[in-house]
Each structure stands twice: as structure tokens, then as C-alpha cells.
Coordinates of C-alpha atoms and ligand atoms in Angstrom, one line a residue:
X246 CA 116.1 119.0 6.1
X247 CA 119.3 116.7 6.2
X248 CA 120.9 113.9 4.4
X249 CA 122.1 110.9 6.4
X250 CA 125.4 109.6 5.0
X251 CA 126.3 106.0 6.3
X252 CA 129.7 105.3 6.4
X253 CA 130.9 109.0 5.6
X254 CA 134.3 108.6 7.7
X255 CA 135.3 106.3 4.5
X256 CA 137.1 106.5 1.9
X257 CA 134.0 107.8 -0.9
X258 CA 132.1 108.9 1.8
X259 CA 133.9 111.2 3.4
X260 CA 134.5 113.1 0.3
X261 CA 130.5 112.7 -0.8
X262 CA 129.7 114.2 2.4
X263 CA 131.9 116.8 2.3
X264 CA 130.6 117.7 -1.9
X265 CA 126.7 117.4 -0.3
X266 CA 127.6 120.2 2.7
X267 CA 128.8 122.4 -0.4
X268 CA 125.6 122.2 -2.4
X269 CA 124.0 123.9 1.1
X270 CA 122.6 120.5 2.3
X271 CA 123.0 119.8 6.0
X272 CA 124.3 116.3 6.1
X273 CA 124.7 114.2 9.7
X274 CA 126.9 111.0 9.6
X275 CA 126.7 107.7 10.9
X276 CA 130.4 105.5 10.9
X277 CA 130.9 102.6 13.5
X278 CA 134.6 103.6 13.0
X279 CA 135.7 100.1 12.5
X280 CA 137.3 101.1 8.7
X281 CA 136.0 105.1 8.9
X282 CA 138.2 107.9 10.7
X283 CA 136.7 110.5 12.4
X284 CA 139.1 112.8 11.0
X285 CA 137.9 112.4 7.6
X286 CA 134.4 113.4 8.8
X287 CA 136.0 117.0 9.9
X288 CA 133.1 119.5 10.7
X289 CA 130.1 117.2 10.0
X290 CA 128.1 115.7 12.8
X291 CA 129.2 112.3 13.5
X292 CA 126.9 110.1 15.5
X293 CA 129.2 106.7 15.9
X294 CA 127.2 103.3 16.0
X295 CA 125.7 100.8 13.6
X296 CA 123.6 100.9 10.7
X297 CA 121.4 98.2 12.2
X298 CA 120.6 100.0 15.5
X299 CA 117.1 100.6 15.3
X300 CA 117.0 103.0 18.3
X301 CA 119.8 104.7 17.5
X302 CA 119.1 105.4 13.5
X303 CA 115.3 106.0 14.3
X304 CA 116.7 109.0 16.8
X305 CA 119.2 110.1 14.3
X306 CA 116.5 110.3 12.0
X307 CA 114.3 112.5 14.1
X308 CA 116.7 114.8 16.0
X309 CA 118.2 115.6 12.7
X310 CA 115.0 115.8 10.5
X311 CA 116.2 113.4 7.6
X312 CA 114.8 113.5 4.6
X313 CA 117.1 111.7 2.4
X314 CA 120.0 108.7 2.8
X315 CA 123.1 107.9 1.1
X316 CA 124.5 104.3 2.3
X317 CA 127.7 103.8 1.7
X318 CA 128.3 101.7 5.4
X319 CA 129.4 97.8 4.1
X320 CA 132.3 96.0 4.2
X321 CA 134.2 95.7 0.8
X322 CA 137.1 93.6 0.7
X323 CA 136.4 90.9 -1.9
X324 CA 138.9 88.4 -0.9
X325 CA 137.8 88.8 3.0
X326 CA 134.0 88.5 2.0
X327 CA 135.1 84.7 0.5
X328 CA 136.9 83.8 4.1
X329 CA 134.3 85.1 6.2
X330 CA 131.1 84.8 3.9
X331 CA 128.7 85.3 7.8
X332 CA 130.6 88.6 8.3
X333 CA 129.3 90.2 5.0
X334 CA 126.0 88.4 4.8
X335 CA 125.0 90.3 8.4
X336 CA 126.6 93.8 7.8
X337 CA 126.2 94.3 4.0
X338 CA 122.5 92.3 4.0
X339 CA 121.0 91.9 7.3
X340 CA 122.4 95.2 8.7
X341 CA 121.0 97.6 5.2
X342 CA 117.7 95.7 6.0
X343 CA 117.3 96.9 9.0
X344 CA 118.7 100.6 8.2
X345 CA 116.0 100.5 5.1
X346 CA 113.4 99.3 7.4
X347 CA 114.5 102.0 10.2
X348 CA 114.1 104.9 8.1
X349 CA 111.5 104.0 5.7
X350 CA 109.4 104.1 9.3
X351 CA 110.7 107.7 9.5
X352 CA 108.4 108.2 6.6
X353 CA 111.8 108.8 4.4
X354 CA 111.4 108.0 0.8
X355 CA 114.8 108.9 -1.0
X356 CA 117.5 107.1 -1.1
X357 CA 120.9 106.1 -3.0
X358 CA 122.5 103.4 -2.7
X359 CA 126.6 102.4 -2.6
X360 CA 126.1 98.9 -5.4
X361 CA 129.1 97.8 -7.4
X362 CA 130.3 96.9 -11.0
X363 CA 131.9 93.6 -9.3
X364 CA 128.1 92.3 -9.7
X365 CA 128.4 91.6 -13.6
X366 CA 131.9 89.5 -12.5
X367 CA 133.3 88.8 -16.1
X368 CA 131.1 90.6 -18.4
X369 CA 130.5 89.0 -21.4
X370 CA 131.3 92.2 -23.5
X371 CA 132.5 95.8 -22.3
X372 CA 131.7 98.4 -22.4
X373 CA 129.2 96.9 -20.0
X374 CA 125.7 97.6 -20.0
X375 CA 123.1 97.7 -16.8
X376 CA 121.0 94.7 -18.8
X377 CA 123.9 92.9 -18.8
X378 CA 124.3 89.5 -17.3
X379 CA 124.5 89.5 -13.5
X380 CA 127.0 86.8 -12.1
X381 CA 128.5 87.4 -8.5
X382 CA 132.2 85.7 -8.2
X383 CA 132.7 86.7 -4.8
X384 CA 130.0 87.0 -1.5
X385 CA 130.5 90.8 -1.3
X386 CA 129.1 91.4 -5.0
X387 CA 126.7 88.9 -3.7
X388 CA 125.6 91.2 -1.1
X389 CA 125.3 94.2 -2.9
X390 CA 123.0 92.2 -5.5
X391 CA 120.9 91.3 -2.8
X392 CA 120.4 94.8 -1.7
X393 CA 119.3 96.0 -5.3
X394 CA 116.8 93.3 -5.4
X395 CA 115.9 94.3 -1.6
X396 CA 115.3 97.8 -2.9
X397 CA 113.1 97.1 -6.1
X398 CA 111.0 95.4 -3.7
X399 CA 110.7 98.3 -1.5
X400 CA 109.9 101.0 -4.4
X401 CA 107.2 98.1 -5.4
X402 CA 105.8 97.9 -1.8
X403 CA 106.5 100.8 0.6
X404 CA 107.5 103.9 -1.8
X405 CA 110.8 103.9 -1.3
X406 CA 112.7 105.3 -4.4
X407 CA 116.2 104.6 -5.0
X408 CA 119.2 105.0 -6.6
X409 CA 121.5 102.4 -6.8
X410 CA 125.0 103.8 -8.5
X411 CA 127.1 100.4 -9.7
X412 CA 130.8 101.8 -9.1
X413 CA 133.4 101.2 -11.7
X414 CA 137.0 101.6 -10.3
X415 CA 136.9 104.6 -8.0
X416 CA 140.6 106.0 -7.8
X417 CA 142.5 109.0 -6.9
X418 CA 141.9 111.3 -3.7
X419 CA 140.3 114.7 -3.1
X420 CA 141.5 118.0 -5.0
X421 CA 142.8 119.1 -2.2
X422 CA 144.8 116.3 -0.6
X423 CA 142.8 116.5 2.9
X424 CA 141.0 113.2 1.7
X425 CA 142.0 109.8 0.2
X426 CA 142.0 106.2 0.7
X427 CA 144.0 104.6 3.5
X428 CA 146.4 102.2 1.6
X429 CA 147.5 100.2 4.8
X430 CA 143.8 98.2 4.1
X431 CA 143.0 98.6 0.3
X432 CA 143.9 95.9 -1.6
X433 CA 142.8 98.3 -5.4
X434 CA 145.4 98.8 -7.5
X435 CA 145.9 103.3 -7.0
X436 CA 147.1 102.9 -3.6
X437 CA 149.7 99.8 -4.5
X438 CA 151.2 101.7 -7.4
X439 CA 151.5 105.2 -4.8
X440 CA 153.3 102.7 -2.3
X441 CA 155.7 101.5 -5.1
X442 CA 156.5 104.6 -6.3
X443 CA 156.7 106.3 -2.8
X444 CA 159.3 103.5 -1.4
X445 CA 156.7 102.3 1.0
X446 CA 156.8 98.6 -0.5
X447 CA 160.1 96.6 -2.6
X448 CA 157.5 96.9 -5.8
X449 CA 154.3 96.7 -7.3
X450 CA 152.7 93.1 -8.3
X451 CA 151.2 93.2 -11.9
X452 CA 148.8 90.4 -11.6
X453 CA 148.5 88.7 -14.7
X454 CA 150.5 90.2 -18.5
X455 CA 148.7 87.5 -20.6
X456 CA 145.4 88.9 -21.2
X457 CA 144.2 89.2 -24.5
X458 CA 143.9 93.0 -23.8
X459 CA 146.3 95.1 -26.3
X460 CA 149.5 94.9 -23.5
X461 CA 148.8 92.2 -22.0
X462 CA 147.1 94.1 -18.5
X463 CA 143.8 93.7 -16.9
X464 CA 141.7 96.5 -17.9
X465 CA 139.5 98.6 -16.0
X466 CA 137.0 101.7 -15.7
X467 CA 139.4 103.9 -13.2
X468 CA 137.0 107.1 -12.2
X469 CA 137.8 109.8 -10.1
X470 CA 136.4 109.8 -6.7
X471 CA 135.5 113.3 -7.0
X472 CA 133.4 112.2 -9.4
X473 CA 131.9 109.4 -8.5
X474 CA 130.7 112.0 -5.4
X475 CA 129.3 114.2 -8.1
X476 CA 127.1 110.8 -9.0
X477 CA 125.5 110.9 -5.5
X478 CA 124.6 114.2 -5.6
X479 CA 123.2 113.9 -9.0
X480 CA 120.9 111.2 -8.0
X481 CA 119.8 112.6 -4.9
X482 CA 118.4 115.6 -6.5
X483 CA 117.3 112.9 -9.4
X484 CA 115.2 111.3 -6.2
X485 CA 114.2 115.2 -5.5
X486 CA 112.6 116.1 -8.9
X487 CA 110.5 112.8 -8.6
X488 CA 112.8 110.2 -10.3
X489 CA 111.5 106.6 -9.8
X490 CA 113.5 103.8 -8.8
X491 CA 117.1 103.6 -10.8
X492 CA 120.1 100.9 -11.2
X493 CA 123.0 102.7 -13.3
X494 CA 126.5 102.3 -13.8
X495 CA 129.0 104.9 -12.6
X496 CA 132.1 105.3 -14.5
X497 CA 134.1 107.1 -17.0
X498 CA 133.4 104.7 -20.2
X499 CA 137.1 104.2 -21.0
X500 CA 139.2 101.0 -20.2
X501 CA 142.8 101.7 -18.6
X502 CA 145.3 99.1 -18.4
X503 CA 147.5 98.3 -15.6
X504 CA 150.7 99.2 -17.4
X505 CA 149.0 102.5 -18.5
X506 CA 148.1 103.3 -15.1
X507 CA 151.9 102.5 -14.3
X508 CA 153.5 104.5 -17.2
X509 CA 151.2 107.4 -16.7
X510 CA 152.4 107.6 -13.2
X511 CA 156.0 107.6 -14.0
X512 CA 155.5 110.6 -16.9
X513 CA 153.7 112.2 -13.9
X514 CA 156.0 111.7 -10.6
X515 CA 159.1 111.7 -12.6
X516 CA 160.6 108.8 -11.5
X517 CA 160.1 104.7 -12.2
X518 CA 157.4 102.2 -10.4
X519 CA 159.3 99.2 -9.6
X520 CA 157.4 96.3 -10.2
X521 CA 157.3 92.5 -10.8
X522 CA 154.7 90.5 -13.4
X523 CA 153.1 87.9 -11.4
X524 CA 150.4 85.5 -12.4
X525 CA 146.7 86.4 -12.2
X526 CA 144.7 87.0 -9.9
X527 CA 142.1 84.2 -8.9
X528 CA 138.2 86.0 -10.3
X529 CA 139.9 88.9 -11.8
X530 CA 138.5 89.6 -15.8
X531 CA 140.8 90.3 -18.3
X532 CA 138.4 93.6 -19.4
X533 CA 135.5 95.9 -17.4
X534 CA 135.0 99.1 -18.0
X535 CA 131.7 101.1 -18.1
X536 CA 128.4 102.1 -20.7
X537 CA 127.5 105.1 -19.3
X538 CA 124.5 106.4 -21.0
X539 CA 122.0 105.9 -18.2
X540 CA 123.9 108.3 -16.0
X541 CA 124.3 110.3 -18.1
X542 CA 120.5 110.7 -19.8
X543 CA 118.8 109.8 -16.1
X544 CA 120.9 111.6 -14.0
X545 CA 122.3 114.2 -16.1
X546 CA 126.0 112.5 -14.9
X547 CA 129.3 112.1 -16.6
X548 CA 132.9 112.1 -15.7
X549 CA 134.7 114.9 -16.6
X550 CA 138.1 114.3 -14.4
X551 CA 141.0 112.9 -16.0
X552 CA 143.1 110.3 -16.2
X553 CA 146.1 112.3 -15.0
X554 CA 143.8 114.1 -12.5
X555 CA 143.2 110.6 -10.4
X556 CA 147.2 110.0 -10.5
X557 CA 148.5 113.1 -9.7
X558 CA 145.4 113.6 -6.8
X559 CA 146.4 110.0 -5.4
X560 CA 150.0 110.8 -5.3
X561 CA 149.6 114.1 -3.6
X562 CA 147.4 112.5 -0.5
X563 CA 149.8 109.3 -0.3
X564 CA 152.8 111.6 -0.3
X565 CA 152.0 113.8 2.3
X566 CA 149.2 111.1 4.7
X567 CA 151.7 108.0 4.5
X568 CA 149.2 106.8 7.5
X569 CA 146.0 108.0 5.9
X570 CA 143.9 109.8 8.4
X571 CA 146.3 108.5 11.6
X572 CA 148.9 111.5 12.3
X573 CA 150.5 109.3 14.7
Ligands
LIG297 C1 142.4 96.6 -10.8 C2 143.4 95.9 -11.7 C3 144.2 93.8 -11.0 C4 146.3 95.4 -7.5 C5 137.8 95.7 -7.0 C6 136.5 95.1 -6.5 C7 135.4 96.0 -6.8 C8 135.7 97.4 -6.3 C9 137.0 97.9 -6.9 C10 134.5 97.7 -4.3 C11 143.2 94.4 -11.9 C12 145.3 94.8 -11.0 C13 145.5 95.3 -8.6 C14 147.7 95.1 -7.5 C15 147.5 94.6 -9.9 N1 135.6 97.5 -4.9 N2 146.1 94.9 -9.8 N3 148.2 94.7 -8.7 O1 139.6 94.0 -8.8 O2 138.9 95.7 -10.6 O3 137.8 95.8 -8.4 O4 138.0 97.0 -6.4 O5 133.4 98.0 -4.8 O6 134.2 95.6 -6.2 O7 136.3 93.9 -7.1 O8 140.1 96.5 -8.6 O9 142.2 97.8 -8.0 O10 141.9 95.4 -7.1 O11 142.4 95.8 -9.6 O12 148.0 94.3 -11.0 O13 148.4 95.2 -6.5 O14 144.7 96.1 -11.2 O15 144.6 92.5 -11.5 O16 143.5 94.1 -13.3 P1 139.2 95.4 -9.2 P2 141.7 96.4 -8.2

């Protein structure tokens, strides 16, 4: 039996896939390439095409005997989602619709889906809670609302059971520096402070030092991508033991300021982050960091990396893969 990844030559998913294959799973992937690098995907098969090709996921799902889906495959820029609103709408929506219909008529029942904490937009109180208000600033939290929904509807109608894991702040790289985020497209926060600190830009931008937060920096729920991969294996054998349909957060509970992110970096490189205060970002809240207690009494999850472990993990990948996967 295998696991279909969906967008494994990413970022999260390259590392999930690579965490599955060492709990004994056989996992295939499926990348269109367009942000995923083969590289990333190293020994795993990689069957390149799209998430809404019937044919092609229908046959990926029988020559490999799936059983089970993790779909991470969406595009997730939020300030490219609000220029091209009919670019995320057919990947993120219309394309998982037609993956969920595609293997639900495989007769495939388990599956976890790639959500995000951007959904609750400012959250009226942190730590934020999965009953908390729902309000989408931007079209790709939009999307992956719509997808949730889509999913309830499909436990209610078809049997499909899901997970869907809201992601806090994923940050850092693998533990052994053969994985990370590409910083040449992120826009998050890790890969801007690594290019600071690594000479690869004049200085960071600290969006915003007026918050009411205790220095003045945006606040966030920053959790370890090794961790967060940890999550998806957690709820896959959740899905495995029987689970029924779940929406949790995934995070590490704790808020992190931008200056702390940027102080901790400098007590761990050894050396200053340049960096200029400029105003706020447009949508950004002042504080968002997780309540994890679902995870952790559903799916038996909870962070244990550190603080110091995402830094130092992120510096050691952008040190030594200025390009990301690219060797050229
Ligand atoms: C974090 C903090 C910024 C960059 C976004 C998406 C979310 C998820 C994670 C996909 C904020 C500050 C950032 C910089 C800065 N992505 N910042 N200078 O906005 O919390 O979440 O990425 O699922 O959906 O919304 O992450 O890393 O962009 O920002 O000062 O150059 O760092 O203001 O306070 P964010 P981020």
C-alpha cells in the first residue's frame, strides 16, 4: 500500500515525504514542478503532472496501489493570490476538487489535508482556538477554507475522512541540511533574516515596530518543519486507527516576535542582522500564535523542536544551498 504525496518536491513536502518513507510507508509523488524541484524528491518516485488530471492521478492511483493522500500541491503566496485571484481559485479549488473526486473513485478513504492558520486572518484572541472566528483577508486563505468545507461535505456524503492540519508558521529546514525552503520565492520571514545575515540582501525589513505586542514586533507561532511533518504522519495513522473527519491547528503554542527571531539569530550565528524598521505590512495581525490541544489529545501531536533548532537548521541549509535545490 502507498501514500500519494501531492506537491512533495516542495518545501513541507519534500521533507513529509521523506519522514513517511522512514516510518516503512512506500510513498509515490506527484509535483507539476512549477515551484517543486525534483532534487528535493531524491529517491522517491516522482510522477510529474497536475493534481487535476484525471487520467493521470486515476493511473497513479492504481499502478501504485494508494491507499492514503497527503495534498500539499496549491499555490501559497498571499500577496500573489490578491493580483491573480483566477489563478488560485482553479489550482487551490477547482484543481483539489478534481484530485478529491479522482481518488475518492479509487475507493480511497484517508486523507490529510495541507489548510492554514491564515484562515482565522486577525484572530480575535491568541492563543487561537479551531472554534474561533473564520475571516479570510486574502484569496489563498480563501481557498483553503473552501477546501475544508469541500471536505466535511465529503466525509458527510462519500466516506472520505480527513485531516485537515491548519499550519502556524512553518520555519527552519531539515536536520540534516539536504532540505529547506528556496528563499529566491518565499516571501516568510526565516528565509529574509538567513539572507540578511548571509549578505545575500543590504538588510532585513521589520514590517511594522508599533504593535501593541511587548517590543513592538508582529508575533507569530514559528514551528519547525520537522515537526509539522511529524503532524502528517500523526494524522495519517490517526485516519488509520479509524479517526473521523478532523480540523486542528498545528503549531508550537508559543508567540515569537520578529525582534526575537532576529536577536536569537545573532546569539546563534555570531554576527549582527542588518535591518531597517519599515511600516506594516497591509493584512498582517499584530499577534497569532497557536492552541494546540486538539493535536495534541486527537492526534497524539506536539512540537518538541526548538526555538534555536528552527534558526540554526535554517541557517545551515541557506548557508550551504544559496540557490535552494538549483546547483547551478
Ligand atoms: C511573519 C512575521 C511579518 C517578512 C504567511 C502566510 C501564511 C503562511 C505563513 C502559507 C510578520 C514579519 C516578514 C519580512 C518581516 N503561509 N516579516 N519582514 O505573514 O505570518 O504568514 O506565511 O500557509 O498563510 O500568511 O508569515 O513570515 O510573512 O511574516 O518583518 O521580510 O514577520 O510582518 O509579523 P505570516 P511571514
Amino acid at each position: 500500500m502507498t501514500t500519494l504525496v501531492t506537491g512533495g518536491a516542495g518545501y513541507i513536502g519534500s521533507i513529509t515525504t521523506r519522514l513517511l518513507r522512514s516510518t516503512g510507508r512506500s510513498v509515490v509523488v506527484l509535483d507539476s514542478l512549477e515551484n517543486g524541484h525534483a532534487a528535493a524528491v531524491q529517491d522517491t518516485p516522482l510522477v510529474v503532472g497536475n493534481i487535476a488530471d484525471t487520467a493521470l492521478v486515476s493511473k497513479v492511483c492504481r499502478d501504485h496501489d494508494v491507499d492514503e493522500v497527503v495534498h500539499f500541491a496549491a499555490y501559497k503566496a498571499v500577496g500573489e493570490s490578491m493580483e491573480n485571484p483566477g489563478k488560485y481559485f482553479d489550482n487551490n479549488v477547482t484543481g483539489s476538487q478534481k484530485l478529491i473526486d479522482t481518488i475518492s473513485a479509487c475507493g480511497i478513504t484517508r486523507f490529510v489535508f495541507s489548510s492554514t492558520a491564515a484562515i482565522y486572518g486577525t484572530p480575535e484572541s491568541v492563543p487561537v482556538v479551531e472554534s474561533s472566528a473564520v475571516r479570510c483577508e486574502s484569496v489563498y486563505a480563501q481557498t483553503k477554507l473552501m477546501i475544508e468545507h469541500l471536505l466535511h461535505w465529503y466525509g458527510q456524503t462519500k466516506g472520505l475522512r480527513s485531516v485537515s492540519l491548519r499550519y502556524f508558521n512553518a520555519a527552519g529546514a531539515s536536520d540534516d541540511s539536504t532540505l529547506g525552503e528556496d528563499w529566491r520565492f518565499s516571501q516568510n520571514l526565516m528565509p529574509h533574516v538567513m539572507k540578511a545575515i548571509l549578505g545575500e540582501s543590504a538588510a532585513l525589513s521589520v514590517f511594522g515596530n508599533d504593535y501593541s505586542t511587548p517590543d513592538g514586533t508582529g508575533v507569530r507561532d514559528y514551528i519547525h518543519v520537522e515537526d509539522l511533518a511529524t503532524s502528517h504522519v500523526a494524522a495519517l495513522d490517526y485516519l488509520s486507527n479509524g479517526g473521523q473527519t478532523l480540523i486542528c491547528n498545528v503549531g508550537t503554542g508559543h508567540g515569537t516576535s520578529v525582534l526575537e527571531i532576529l536577536h536569537a539569530t545573532e546569539r546563534i550565528v555570531g554576527k549582527p542582522v542588518p535591518h531597517v524598521f519599515k511600516p506594516r505590512r497591509t493584512g498582517d495581525p499584530s499577534e497569532c500564535y497557536a492552541a494546540t490541544i486538539l493535536a495534541a489529545e486527537k492526534l497524539g501531536f506536539t512540537a518538541s523542536r526548538s526555538l534555536d533548532d528552527i534558526i540554526s537548521s535554517a541557517y545551515a541549509w541557506h548557508a550551504t544551498h544559496p540557490n535552494g535545490h538549483n546547483t547551478n
